[in-house]
CSV table of N, CA and C in Angstrom, one decimal:
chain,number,residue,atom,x,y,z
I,144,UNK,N,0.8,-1.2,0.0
I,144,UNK,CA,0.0,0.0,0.0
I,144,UNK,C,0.9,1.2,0.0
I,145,UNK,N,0.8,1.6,-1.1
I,145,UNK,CA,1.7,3.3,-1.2
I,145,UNK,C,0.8,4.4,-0.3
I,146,UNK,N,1.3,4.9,0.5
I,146,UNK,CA,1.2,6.0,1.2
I,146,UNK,C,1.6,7.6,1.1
I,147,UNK,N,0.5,8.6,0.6
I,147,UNK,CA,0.7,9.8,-0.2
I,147,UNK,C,1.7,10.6,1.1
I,148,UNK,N,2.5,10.9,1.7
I,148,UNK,CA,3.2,12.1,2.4
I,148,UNK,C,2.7,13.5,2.4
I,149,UNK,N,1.9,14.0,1.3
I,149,UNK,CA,1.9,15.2,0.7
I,149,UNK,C,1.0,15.4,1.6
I,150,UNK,N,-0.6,14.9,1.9
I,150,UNK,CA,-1.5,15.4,2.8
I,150,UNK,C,-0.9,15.4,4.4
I,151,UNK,N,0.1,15.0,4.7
I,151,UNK,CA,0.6,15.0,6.2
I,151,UNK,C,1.4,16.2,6.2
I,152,UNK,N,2.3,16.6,5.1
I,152,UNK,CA,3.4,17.5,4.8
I,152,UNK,C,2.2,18.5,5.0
I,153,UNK,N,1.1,18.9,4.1
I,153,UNK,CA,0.1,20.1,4.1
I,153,UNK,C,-0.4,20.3,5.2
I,154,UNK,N,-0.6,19.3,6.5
I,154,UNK,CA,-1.4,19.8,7.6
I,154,UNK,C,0.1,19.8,8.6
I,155,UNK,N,0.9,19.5,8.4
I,155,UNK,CA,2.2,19.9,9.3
I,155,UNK,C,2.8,21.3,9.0
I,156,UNK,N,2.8,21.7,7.7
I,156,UNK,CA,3.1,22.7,7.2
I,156,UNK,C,2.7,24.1,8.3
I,157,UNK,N,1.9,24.3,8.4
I,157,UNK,CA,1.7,25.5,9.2
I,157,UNK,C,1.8,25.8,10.8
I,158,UNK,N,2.4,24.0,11.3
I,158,UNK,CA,2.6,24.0,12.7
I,158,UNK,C,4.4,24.5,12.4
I,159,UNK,N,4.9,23.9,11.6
I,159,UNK,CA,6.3,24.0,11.4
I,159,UNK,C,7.0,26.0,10.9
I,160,UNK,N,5.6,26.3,10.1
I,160,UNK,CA,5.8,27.7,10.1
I,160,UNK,C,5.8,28.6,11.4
I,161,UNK,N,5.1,28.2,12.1
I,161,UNK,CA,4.6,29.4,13.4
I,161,UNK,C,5.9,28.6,14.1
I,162,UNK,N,6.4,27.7,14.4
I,162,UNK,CA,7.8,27.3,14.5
I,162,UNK,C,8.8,27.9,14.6
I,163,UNK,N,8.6,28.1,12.9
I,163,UNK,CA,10.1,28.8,12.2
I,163,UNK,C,9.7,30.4,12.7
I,164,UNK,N,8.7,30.9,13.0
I,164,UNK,CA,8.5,32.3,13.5
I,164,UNK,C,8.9,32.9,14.4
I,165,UNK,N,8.1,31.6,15.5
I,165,UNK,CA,9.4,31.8,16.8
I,165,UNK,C,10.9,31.6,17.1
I,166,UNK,N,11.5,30.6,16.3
I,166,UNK,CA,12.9,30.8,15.9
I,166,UNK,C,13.8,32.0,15.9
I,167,UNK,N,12.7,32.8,14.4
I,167,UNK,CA,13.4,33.3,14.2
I,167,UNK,C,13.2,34.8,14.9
I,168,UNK,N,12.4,34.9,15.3
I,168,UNK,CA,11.8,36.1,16.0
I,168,UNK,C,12.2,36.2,17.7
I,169,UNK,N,12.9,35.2,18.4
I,169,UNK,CA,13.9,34.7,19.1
I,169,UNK,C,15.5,35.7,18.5
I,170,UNK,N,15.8,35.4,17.5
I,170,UNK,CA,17.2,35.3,17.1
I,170,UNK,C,17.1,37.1,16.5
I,171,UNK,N,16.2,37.3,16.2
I,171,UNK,CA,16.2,38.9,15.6
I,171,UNK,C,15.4,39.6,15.8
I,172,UNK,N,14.1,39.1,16.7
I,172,UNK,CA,13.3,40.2,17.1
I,172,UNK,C,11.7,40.4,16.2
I,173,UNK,N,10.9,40.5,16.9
I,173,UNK,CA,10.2,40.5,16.3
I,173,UNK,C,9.5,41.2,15.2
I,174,UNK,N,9.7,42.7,15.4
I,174,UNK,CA,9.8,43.8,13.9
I,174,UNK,C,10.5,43.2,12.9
I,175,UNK,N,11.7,42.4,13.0
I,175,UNK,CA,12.8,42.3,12.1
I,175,UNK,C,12.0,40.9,11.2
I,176,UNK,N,11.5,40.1,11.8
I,176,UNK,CA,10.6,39.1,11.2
I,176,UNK,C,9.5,39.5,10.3
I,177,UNK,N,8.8,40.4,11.2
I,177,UNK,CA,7.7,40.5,10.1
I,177,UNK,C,8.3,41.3,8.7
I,178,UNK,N,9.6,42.6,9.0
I,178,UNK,CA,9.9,43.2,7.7
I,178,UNK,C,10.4,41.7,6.8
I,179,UNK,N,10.6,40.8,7.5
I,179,UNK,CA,11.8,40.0,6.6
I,179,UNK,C,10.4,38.8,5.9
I,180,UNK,N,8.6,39.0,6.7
I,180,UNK,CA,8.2,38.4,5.9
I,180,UNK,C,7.6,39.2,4.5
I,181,UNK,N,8.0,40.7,4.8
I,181,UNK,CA,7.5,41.5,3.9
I,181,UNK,C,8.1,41.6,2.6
I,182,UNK,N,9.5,41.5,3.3
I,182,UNK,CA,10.4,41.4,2.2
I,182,UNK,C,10.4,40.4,1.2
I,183,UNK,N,10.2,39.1,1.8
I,183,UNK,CA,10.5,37.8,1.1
I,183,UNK,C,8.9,37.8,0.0
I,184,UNK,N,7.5,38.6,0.8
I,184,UNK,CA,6.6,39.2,0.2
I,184,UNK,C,6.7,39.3,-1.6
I,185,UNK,N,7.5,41.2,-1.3
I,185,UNK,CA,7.5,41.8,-2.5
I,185,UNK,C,8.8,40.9,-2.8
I,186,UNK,N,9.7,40.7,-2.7
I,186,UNK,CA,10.4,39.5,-4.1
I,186,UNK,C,9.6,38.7,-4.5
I,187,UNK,N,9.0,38.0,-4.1
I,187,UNK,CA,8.2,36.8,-4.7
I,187,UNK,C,7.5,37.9,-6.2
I,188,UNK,N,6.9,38.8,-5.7
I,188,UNK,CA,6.1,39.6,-6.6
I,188,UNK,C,7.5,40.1,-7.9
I,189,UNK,N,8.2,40.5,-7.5
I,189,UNK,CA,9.4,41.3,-8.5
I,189,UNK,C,10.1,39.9,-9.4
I,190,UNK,N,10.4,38.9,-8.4
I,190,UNK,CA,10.7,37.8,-9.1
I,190,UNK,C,9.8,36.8,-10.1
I,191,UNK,N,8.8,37.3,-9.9
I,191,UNK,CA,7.4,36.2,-11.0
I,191,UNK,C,7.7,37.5,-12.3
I,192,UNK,N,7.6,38.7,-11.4
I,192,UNK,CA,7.7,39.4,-13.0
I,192,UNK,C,8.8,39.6,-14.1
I,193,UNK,N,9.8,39.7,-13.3
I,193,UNK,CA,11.1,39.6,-14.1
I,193,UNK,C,11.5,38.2,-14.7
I,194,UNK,N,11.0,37.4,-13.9
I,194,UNK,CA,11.5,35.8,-14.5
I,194,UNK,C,10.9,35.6,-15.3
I,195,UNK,N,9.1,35.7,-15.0
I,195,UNK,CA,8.5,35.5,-15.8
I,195,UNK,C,8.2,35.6,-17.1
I,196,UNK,N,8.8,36.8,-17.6
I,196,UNK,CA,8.8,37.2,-18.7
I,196,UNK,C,9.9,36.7,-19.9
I,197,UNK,N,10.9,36.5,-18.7
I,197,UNK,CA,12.2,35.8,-19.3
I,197,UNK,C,11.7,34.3,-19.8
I,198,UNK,N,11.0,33.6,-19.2
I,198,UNK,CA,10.4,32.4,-19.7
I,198,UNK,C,9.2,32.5,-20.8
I,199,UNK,N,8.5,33.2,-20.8
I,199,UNK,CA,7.5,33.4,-22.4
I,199,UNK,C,8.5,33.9,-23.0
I,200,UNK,N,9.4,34.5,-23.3
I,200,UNK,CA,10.7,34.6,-24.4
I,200,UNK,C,10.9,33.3,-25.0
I,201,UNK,N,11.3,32.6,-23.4
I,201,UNK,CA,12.1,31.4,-24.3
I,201,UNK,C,11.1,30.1,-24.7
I,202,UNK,N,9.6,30.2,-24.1
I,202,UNK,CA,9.1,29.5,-24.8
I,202,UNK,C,8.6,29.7,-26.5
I,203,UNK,N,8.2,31.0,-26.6
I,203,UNK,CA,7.9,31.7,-27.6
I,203,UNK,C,9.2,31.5,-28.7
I,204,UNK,N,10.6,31.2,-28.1
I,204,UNK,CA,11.5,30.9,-29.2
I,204,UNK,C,11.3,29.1,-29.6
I,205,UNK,N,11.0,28.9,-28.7
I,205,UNK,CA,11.4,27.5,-28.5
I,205,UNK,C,10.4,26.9,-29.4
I,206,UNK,N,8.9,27.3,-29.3
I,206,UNK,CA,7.6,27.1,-30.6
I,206,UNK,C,8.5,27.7,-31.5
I,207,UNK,N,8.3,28.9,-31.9
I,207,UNK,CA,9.0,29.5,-33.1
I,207,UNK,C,10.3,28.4,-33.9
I,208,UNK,N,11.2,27.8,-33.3
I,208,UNK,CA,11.7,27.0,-34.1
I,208,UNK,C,11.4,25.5,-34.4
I,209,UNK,N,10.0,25.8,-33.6
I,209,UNK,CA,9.3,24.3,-33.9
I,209,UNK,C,9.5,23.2,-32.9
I,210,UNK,N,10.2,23.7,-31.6
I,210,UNK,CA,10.5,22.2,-31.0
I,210,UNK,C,9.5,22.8,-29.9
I,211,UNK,N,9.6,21.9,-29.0
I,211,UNK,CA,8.9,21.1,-28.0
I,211,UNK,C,9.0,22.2,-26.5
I,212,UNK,N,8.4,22.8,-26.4
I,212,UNK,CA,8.1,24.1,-25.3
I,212,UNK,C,8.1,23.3,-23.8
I,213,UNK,N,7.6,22.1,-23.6
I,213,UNK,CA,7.3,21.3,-22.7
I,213,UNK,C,8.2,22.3,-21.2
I,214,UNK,N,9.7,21.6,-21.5
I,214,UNK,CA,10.4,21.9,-20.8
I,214,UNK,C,10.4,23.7,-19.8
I,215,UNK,N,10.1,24.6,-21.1
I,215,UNK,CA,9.8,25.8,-20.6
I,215,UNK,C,8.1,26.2,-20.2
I,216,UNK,N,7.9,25.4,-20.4
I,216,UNK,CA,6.4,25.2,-19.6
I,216,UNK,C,6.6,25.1,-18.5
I,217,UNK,N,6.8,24.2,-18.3
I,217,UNK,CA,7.5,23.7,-16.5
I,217,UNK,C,8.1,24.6,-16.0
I,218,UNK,N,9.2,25.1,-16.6
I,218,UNK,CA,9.6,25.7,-16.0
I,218,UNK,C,9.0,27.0,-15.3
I,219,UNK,N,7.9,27.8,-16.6
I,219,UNK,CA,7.3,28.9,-16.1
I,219,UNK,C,6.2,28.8,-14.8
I,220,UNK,N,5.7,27.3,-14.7
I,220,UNK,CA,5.0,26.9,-14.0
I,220,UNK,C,5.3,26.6,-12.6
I,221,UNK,N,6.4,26.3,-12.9
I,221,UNK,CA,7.8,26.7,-11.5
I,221,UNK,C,7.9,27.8,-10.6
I,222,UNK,N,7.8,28.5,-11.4
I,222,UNK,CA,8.2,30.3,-11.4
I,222,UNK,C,7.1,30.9,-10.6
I,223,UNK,N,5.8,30.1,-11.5
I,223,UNK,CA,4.8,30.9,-10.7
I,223,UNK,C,4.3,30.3,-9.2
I,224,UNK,N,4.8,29.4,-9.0
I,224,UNK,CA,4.8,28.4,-7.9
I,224,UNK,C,5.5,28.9,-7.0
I,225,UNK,N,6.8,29.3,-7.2
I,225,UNK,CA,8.1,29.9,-6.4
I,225,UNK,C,7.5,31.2,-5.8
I,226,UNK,N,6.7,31.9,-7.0
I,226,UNK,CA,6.2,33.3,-6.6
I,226,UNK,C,5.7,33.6,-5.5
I,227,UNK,N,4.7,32.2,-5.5
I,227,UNK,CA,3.5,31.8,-4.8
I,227,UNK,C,3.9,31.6,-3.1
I,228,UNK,N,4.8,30.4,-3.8
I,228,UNK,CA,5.1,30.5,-1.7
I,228,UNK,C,6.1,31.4,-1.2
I,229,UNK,N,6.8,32.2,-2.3
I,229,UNK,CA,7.4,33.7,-1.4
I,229,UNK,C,6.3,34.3,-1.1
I,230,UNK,N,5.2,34.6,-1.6
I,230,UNK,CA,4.4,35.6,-1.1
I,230,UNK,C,3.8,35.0,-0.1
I,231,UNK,N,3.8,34.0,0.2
I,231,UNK,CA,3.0,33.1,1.1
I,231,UNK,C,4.0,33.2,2.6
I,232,UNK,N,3.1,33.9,3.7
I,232,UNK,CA,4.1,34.1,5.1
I,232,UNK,C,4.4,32.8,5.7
I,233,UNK,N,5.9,32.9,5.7
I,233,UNK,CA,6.4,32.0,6.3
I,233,UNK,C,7.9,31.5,5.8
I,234,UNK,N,8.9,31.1,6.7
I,234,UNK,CA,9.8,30.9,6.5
I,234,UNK,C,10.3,29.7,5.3
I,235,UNK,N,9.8,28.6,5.7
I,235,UNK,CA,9.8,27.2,4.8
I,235,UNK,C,9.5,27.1,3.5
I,236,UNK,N,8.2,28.1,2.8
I,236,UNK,CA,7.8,28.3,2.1
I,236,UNK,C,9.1,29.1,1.3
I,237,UNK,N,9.4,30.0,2.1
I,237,UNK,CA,9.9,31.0,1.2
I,237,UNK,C,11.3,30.0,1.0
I,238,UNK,N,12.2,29.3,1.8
I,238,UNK,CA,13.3,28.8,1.3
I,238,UNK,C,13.0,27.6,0.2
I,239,UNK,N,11.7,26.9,-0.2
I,239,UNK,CA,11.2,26.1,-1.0
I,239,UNK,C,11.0,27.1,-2.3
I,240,UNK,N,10.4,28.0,-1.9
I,240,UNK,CA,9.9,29.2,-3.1
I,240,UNK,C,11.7,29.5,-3.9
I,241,UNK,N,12.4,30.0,-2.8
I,241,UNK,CA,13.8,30.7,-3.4
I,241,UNK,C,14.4,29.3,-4.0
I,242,UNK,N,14.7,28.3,-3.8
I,242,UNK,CA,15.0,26.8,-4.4
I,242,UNK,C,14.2,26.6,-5.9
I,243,UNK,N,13.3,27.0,-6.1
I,243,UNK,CA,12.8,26.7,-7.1
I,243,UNK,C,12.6,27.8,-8.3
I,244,UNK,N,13.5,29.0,-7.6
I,244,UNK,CA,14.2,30.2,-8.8
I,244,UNK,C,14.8,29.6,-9.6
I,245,UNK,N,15.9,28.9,-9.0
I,245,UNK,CA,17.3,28.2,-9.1
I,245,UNK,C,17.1,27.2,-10.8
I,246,UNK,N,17.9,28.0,-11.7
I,246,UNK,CA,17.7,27.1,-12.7
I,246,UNK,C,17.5,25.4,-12.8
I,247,UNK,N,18.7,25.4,-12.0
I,247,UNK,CA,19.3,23.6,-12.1
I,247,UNK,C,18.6,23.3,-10.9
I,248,UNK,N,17.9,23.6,-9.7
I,248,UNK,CA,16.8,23.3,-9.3
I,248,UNK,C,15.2,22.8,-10.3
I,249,UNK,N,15.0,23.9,-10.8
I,249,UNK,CA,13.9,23.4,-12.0
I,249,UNK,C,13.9,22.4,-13.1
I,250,UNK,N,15.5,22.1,-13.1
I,250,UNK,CA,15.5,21.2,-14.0
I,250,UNK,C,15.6,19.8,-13.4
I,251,UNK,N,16.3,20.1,-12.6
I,251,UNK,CA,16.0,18.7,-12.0
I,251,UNK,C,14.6,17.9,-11.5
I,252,UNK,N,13.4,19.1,-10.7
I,252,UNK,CA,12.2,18.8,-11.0
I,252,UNK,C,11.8,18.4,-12.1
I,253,UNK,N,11.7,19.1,-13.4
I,253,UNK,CA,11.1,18.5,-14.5
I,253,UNK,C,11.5,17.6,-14.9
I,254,UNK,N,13.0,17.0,-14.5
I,254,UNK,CA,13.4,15.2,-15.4
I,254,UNK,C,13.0,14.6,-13.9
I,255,UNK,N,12.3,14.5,-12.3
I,255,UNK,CA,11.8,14.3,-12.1
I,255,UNK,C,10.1,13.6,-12.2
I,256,UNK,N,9.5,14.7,-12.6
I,256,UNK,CA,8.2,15.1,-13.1
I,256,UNK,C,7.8,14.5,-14.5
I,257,UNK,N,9.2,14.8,-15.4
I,257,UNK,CA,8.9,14.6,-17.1
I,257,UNK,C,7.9,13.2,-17.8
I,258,UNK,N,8.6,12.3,-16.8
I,258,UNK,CA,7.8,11.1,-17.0
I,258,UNK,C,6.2,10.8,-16.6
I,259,UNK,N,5.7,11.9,-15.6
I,259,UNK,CA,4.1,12.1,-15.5
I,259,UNK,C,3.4,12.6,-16.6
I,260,UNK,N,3.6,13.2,-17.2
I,260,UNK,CA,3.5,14.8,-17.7
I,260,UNK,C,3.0,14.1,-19.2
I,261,UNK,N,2.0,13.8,-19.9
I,261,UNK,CA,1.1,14.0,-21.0
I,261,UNK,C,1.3,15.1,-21.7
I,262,UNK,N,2.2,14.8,-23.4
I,262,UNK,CA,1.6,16.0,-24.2
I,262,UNK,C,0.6,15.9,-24.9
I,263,UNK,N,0.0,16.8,-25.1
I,263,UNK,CA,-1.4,16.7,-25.5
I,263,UNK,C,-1.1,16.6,-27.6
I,264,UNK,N,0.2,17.4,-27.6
I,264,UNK,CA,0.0,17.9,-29.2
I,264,UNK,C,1.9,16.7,-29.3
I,265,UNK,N,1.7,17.3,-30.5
I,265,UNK,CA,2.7,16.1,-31.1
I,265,UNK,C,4.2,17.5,-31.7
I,266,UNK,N,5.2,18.2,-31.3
I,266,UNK,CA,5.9,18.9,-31.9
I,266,UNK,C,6.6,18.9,-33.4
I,267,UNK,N,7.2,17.4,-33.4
I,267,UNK,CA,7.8,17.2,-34.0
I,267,UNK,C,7.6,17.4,-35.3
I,268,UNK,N,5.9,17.6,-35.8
I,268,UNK,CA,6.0,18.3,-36.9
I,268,UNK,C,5.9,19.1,-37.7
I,269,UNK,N,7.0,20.3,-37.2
I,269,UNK,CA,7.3,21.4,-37.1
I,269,UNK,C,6.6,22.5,-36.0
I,270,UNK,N,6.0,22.2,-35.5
I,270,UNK,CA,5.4,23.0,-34.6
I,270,UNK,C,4.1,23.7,-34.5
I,271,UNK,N,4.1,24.8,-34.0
I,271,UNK,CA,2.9,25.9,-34.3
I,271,UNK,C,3.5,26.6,-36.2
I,272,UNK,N,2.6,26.6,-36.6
I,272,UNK,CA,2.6,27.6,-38.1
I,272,UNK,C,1.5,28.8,-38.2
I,273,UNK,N,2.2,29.6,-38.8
I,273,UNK,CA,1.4,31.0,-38.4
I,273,UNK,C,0.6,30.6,-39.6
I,274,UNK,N,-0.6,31.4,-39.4
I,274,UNK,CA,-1.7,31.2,-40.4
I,274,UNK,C,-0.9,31.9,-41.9
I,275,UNK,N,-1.8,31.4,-42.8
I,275,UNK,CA,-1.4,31.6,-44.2
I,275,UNK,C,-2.3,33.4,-43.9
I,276,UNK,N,-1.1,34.1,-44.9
I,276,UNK,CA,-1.9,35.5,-44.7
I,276,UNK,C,-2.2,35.6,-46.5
I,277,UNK,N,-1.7,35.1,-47.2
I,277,UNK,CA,-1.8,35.1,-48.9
I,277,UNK,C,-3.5,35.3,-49.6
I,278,UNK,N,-4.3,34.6,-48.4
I,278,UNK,CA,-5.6,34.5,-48.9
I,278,UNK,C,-6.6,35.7,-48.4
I,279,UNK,N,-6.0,37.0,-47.8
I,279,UNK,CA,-6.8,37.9,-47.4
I,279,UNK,C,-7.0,38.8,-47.9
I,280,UNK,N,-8.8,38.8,-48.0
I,280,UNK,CA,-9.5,40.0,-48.7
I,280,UNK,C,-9.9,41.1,-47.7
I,281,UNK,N,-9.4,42.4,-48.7
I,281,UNK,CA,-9.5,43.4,-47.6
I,281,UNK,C,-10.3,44.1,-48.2
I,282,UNK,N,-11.8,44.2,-47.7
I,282,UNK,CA,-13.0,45.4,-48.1
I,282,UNK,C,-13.1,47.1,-47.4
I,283,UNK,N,-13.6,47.7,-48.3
I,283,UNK,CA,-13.7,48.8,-48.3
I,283,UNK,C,-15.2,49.0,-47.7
I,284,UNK,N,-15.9,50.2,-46.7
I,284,UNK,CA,-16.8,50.3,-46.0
I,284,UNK,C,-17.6,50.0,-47.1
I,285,UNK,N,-17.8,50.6,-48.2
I,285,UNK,CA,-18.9,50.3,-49.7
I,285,UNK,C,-18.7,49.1,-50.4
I,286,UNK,N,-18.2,48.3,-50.2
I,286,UNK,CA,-18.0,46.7,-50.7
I,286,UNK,C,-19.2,46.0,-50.2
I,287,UNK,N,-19.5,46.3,-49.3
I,287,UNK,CA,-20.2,45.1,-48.6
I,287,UNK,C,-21.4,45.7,-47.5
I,288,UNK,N,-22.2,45.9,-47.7
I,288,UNK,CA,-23.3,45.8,-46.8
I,288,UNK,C,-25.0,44.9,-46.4
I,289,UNK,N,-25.3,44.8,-45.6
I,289,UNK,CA,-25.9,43.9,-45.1
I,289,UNK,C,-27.6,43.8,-45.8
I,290,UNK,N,-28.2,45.0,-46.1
I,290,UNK,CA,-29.2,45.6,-46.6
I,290,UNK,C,-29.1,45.0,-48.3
I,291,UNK,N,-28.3,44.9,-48.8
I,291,UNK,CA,-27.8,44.4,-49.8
I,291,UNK,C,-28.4,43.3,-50.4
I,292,UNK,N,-27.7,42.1,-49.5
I,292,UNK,CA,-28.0,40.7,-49.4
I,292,UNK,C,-29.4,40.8,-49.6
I,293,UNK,N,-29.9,40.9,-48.5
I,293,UNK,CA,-31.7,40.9,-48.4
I,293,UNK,C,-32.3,41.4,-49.8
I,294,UNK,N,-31.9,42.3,-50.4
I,294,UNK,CA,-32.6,43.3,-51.7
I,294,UNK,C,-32.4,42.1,-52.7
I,295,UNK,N,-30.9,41.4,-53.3
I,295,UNK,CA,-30.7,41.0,-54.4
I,295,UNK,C,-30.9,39.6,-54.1
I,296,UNK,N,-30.6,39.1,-53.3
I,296,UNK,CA,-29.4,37.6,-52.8
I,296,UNK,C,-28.1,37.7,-53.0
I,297,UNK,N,-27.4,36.3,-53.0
I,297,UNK,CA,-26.0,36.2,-53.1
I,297,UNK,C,-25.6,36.9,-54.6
I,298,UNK,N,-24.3,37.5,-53.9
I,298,UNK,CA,-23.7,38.0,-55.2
I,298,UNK,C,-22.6,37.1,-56.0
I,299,UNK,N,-22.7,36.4,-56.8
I,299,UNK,CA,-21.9,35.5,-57.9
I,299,UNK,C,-20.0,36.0,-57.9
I,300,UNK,N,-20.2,37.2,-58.1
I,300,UNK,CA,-19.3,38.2,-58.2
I,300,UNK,C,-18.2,38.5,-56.9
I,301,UNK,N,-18.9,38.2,-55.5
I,301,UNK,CA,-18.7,38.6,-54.5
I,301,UNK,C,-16.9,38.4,-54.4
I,302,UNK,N,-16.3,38.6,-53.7
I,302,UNK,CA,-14.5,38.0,-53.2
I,302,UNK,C,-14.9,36.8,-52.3
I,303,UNK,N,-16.0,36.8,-52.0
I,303,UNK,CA,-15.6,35.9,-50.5
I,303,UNK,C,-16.2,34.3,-51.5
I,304,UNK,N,-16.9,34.7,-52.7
I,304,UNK,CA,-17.4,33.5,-53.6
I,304,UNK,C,-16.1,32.7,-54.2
I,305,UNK,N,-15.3,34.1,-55.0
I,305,UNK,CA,-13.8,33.7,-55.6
I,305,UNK,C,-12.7,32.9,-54.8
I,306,UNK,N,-12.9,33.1,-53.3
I,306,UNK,CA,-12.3,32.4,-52.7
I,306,UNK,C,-12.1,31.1,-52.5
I,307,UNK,N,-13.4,30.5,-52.6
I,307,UNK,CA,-14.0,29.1,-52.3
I,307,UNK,C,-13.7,28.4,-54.0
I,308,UNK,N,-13.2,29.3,-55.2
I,308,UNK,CA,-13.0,28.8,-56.2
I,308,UNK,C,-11.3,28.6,-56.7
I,309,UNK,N,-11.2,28.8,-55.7
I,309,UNK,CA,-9.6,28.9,-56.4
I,309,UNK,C,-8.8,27.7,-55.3
């Protein structure tokens, strides 16, 4: 019988924080704790933004030459994780959160993880492709109106008829 850890970890979690409070609020005082949970706060926030952006770059390159984003998926998904428990009060959180900035921390999660992880799409053949723009008709406000249709019917002549013939 496998036994999940994770729900014992989540209901321990918060005895072990108020823990680490007293610890540390012992060792530096209690103003100095709360600035230092404020602090670890706004990084979380500064760090999802700055990283984060750095990661849609490189997944955005990584589609663009057709391969397999997976990896920078995770990773952004990391990021926003990391964000999450800096912003979240508490010591444990935040040294879990700062661990999982850490490049080669993230990677080692995802060749952890990689083997769970379903892709839904197939890369390899060639990737995302930007739509064909070759086929676009561009009308003018007097090209086309709606009152029209109703008076004559379909127009034979129309662009959007020509299209479906070529």
């Amino acid at each position: 019988m496998r036994i999940s850890f994770l729900p014992l970890f989540l209901l321990a979690l918060p005895l072990l924080e108020i823990a680490g409070f007293v610890v540390v609020g012992r060792q530096v005082g209690a103003l100095a704790t709360v600035g230092l949970v404020l602090a670890s706060s706004i990084a979380g926030a500064l760090l999802l933004r700055h990283q984060g952006f750095g990661v849609m770059t490189r997944i955005r390159a990584e589609m663009d030459a057709g391969r397999d984003p997976s990896g920078q998926l995770a990773h952004g998904a990391m990021i926003v994780l990391a964000a999450i428990l800096l912003i979240i009060p508490g010591f444990i959180t935040d040294i879990i959160g700062l661990l999982l900035f850490l490049p080669p921390i993230r990677d080692l999660a995802w060749r952890a993880l990689k083997g769970r992880v379903v892709l839904a799409t197939n890369f390899s053949t060639g990737g995302f492709r930007g739509r064909q723009r070759d086929k676009t008709i561009d009308l003018d406000d007097g090209d086309y109106s709606r009152e029209d249709d109703f008076k004559r019917g379909p127009d034979h002549n129309s662009p959007w008829r020509r299209l479906k013939d070529d």
